[in-house]
Coordinates of C-alpha atoms and ligand atoms in Angstrom, one line a residue:
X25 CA 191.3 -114.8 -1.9
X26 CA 189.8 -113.1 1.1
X27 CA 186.1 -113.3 2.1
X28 CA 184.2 -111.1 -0.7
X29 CA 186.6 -113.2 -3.7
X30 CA 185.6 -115.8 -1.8
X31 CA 181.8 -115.5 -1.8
X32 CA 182.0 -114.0 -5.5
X33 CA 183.5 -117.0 -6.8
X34 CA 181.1 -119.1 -4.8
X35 CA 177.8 -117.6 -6.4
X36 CA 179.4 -117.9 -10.1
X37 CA 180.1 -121.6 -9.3
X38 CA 176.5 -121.9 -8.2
X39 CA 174.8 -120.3 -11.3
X40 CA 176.9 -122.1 -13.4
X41 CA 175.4 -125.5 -11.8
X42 CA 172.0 -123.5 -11.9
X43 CA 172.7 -122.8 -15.8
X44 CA 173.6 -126.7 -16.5
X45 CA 170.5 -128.1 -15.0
X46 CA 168.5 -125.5 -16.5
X47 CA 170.5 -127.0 -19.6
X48 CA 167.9 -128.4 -22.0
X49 CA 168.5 -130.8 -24.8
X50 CA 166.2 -132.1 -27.2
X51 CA 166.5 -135.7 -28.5
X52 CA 164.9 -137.7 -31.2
X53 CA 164.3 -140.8 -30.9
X54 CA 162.9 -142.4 -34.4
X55 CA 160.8 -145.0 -34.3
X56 CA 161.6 -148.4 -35.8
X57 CA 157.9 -149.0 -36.5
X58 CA 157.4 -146.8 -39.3
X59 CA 160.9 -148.7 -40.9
X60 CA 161.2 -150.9 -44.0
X61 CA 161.8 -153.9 -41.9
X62 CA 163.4 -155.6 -44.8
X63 CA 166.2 -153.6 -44.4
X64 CA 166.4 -152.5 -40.9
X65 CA 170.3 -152.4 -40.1
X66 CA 170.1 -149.8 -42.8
X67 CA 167.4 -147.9 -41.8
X68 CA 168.6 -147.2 -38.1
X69 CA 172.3 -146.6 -39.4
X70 CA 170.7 -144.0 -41.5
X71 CA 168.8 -142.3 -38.6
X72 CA 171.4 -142.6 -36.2
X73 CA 174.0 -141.3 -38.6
X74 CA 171.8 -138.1 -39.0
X75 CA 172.0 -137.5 -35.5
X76 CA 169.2 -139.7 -33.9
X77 CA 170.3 -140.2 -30.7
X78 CA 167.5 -142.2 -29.4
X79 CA 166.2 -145.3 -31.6
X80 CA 162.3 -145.7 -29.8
X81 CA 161.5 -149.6 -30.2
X82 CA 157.5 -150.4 -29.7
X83 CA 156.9 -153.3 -28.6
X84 CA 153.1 -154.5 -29.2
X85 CA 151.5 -157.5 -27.6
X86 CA 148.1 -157.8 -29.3
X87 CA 146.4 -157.3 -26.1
X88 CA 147.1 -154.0 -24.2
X89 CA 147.0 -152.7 -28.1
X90 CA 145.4 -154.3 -30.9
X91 CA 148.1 -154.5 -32.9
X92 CA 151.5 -157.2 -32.7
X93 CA 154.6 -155.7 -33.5
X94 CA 157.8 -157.6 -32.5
X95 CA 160.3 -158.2 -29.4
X96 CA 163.1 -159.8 -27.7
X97 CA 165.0 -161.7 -31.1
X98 CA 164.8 -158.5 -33.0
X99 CA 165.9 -156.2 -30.0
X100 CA 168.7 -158.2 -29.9
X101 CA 169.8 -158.7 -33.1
X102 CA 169.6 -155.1 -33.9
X103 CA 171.6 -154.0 -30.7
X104 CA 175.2 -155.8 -32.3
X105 CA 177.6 -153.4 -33.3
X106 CA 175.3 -149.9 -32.3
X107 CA 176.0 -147.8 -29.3
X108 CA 172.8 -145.8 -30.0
X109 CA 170.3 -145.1 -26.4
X110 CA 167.4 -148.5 -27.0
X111 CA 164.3 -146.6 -25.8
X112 CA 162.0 -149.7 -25.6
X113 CA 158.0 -148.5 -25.4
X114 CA 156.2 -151.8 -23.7
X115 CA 152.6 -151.9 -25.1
X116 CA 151.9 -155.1 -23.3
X117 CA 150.0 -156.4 -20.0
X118 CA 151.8 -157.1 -17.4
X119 CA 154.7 -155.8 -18.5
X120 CA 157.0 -156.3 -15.4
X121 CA 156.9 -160.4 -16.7
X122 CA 159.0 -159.7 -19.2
X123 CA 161.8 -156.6 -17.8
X124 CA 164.6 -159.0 -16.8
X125 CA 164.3 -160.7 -21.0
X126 CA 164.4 -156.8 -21.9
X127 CA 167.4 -155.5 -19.9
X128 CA 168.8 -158.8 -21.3
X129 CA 168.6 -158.1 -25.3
X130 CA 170.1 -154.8 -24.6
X131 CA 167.3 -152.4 -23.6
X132 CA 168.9 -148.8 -22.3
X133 CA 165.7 -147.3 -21.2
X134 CA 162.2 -149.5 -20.8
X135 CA 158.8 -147.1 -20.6
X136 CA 155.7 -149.3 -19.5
X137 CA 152.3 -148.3 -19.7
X138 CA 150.5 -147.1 -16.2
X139 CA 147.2 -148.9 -17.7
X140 CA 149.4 -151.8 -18.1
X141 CA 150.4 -153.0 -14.2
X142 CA 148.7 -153.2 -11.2
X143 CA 152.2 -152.7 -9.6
X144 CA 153.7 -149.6 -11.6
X145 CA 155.7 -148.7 -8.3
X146 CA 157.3 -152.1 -8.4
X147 CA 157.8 -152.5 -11.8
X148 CA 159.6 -148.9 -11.7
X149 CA 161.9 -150.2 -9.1
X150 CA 162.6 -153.6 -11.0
X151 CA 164.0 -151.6 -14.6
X152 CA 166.0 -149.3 -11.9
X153 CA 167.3 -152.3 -10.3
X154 CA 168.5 -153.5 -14.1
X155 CA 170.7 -150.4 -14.5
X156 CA 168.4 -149.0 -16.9
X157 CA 166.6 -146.1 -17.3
X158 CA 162.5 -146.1 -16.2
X159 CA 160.0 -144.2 -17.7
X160 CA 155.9 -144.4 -17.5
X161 CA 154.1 -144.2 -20.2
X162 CA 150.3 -142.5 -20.3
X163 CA 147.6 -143.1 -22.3
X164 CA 145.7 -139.6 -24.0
X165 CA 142.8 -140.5 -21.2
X166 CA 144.8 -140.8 -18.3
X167 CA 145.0 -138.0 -15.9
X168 CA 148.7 -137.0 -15.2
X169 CA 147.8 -137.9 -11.4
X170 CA 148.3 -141.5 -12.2
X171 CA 152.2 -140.5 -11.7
X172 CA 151.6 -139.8 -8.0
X173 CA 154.0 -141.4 -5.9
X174 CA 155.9 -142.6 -8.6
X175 CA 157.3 -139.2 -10.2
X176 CA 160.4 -138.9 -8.5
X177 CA 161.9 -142.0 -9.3
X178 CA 161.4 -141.5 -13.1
X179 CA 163.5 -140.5 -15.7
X180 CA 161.3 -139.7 -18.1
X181 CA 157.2 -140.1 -19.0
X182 CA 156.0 -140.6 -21.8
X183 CA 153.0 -138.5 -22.9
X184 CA 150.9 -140.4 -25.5
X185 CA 149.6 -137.9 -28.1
X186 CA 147.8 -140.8 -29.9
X187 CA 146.2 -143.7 -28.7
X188 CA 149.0 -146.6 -28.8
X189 CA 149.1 -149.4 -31.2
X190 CA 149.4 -148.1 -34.6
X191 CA 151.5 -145.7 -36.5
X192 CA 150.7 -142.7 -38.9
X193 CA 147.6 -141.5 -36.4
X194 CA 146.7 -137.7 -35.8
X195 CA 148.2 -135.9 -32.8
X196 CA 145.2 -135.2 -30.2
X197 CA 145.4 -131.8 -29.7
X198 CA 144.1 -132.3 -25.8
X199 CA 147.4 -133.4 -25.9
X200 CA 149.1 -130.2 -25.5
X201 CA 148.0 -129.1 -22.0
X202 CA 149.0 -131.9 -20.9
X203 CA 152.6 -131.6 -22.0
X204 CA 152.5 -127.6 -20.6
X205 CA 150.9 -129.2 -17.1
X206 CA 153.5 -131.8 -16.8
X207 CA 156.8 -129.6 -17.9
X208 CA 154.9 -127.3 -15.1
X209 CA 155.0 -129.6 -12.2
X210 CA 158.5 -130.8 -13.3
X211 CA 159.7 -127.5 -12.9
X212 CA 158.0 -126.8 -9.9
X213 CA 159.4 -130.0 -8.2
X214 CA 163.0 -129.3 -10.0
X215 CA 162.9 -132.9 -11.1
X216 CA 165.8 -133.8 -13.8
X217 CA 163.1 -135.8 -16.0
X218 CA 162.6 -136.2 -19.7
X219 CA 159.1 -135.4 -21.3
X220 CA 159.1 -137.6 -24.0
X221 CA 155.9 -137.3 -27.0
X222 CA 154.9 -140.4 -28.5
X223 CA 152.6 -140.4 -31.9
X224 CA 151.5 -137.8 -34.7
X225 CA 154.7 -135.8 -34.4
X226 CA 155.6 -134.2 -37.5
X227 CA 156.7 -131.0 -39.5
X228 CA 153.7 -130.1 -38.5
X229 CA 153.3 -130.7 -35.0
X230 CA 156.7 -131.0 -33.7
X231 CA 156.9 -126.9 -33.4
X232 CA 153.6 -127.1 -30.7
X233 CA 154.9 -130.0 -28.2
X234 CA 158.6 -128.3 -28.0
X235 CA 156.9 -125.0 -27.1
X236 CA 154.4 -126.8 -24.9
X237 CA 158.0 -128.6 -22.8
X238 CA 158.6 -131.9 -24.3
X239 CA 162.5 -132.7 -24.7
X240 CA 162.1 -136.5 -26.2
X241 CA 160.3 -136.3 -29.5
X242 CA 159.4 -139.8 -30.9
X243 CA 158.6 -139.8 -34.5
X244 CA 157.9 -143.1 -37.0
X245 CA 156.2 -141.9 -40.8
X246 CA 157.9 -138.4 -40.0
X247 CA 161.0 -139.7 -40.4
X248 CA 160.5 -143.1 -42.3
X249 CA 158.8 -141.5 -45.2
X250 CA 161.1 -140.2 -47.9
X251 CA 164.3 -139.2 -47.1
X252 CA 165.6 -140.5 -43.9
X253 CA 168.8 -138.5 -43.1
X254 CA 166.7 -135.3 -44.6
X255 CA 164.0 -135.9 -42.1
X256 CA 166.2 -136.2 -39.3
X257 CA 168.4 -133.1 -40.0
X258 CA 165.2 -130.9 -40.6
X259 CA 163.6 -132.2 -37.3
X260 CA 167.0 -131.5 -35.2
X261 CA 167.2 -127.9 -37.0
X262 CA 163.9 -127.2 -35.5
X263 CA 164.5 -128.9 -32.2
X264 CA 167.7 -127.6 -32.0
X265 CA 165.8 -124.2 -31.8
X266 CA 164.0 -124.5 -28.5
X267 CA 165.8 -123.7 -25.1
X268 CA 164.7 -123.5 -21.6
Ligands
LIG469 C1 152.2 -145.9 -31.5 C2 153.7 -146.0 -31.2 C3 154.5 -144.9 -31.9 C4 154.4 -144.9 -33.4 C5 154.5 -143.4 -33.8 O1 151.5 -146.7 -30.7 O2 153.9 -145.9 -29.8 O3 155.8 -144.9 -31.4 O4 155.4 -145.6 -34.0 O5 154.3 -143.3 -35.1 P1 154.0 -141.9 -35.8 O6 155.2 -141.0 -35.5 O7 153.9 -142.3 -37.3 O8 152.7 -141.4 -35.3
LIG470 ZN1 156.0 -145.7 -29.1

């Protein structure tokens, strides 16, 4: 090859790496709360079978939410025998008392709440530390400047679009700027991190917080209600629609 070959090859190796970060791929993550916990094996095969490639476990303490959902025994006992991405959503205080017990009943990815720690830095560093993946969840009120300082160690944030603790709520419309502001900063900073949507997310909404940048779409009655593997397939059809 002499010089110009040389430099032409170059650039098309560059833009193809450009082209694969700029790559953008949407996941859904059901979530277990909305499921007929009578029969939950079932219920996640059936989502993950349809192409759910993140199962989103909320985990309610009765304190940082008003509601009490479940944790570690169930984590665990759900995790034998599946290989799908454990996307545990920590609605507790405190929650770097219990990140070790997590990573330990099989948790891929833990999101805690920025209203939940006084230490959200350290608590970052300790679910890195596990080998898994960190994420920080906000609350519709709190300003996207609470990330600060913590942004570029994240994988992922989670943008609340209802206020955490109970399934089947309204998405906050307020929510949407939000999303746009974030995916804006992200791109600006060229960060490789998820924006994941927590709460309301539906037929009907699902369309507005993919155009507004969110790549993680979280969804409990929107799936659980009806059919399962219908829901799932006509969600991915629609995600599947949206690229960078
Ligand atoms: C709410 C939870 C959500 C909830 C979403 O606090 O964090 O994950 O299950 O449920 P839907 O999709 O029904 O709003
Ligand atoms: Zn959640």
């Amino acid at each position: 090859m002499n010089t110009t070959e040389k430099e032409t090859a170059g650039r098309i190796e560059n833009e193809k790496e450009a082209g694969a970060a700029r790559q953008r791929e949407n996941i859904l993550a059901p979530s277990i709360l909305a499921a007929d916990f009578n029969q939950l094996g079932e219920e996640i095969d059936a989502v993950t079978s349809a192409g759910a490639k993140y199962l989103h476990i909320d985990v309610m303490d009765g304190m940082f939410v008003p509601s009490i959902s479940f944790g570690m025994p169930v984590i665990s006992s759900i995790r034998k025998g599946r290989d799908c991405f454990f996307d545990v959503h920590l609605m507790i205080e405190r929650p770097e008392r219990y990140i070790d017990e997590f990573a330990a009943c099989g948790a891929d990815g833990i999101t805690v709440h920025a209203e939940a720690t006084r230490h959200l830095h350290r608590a970052v560093q300790t679910i890195k530390a596990k080998g898994m993946k960190a994420a920080v969840a906000l609350n519709p009120s709190t300003p996207l400047s609470a990330l600060d300082y913590v942004l570029e160690d994240l994988d992922m944030v989670l943008i609340m679009t209802v206020n955490p603790g109970f399934g089947g709520q309204k998405y906050i419309p307020q929510m949407t700027e939000k999303i746009r502001a974030l995916r804006k900063k992200v791109q600006e900073m060229e960060l490789p991190l998820k924006i994941e949507v927590d709460g309301g997310i539906n037929d009907a909404t699902i369309h507005t917080v993919l155009e507004a940048g969110a790549d993680v779409i979280v969804a409990g009655s929107g799936v659980f209600k009806g059919d399962r593997a219908e829901n799932v397939a006509r969600l991915l059809t629609v995600m599947n629609g949206y690229t960078w």
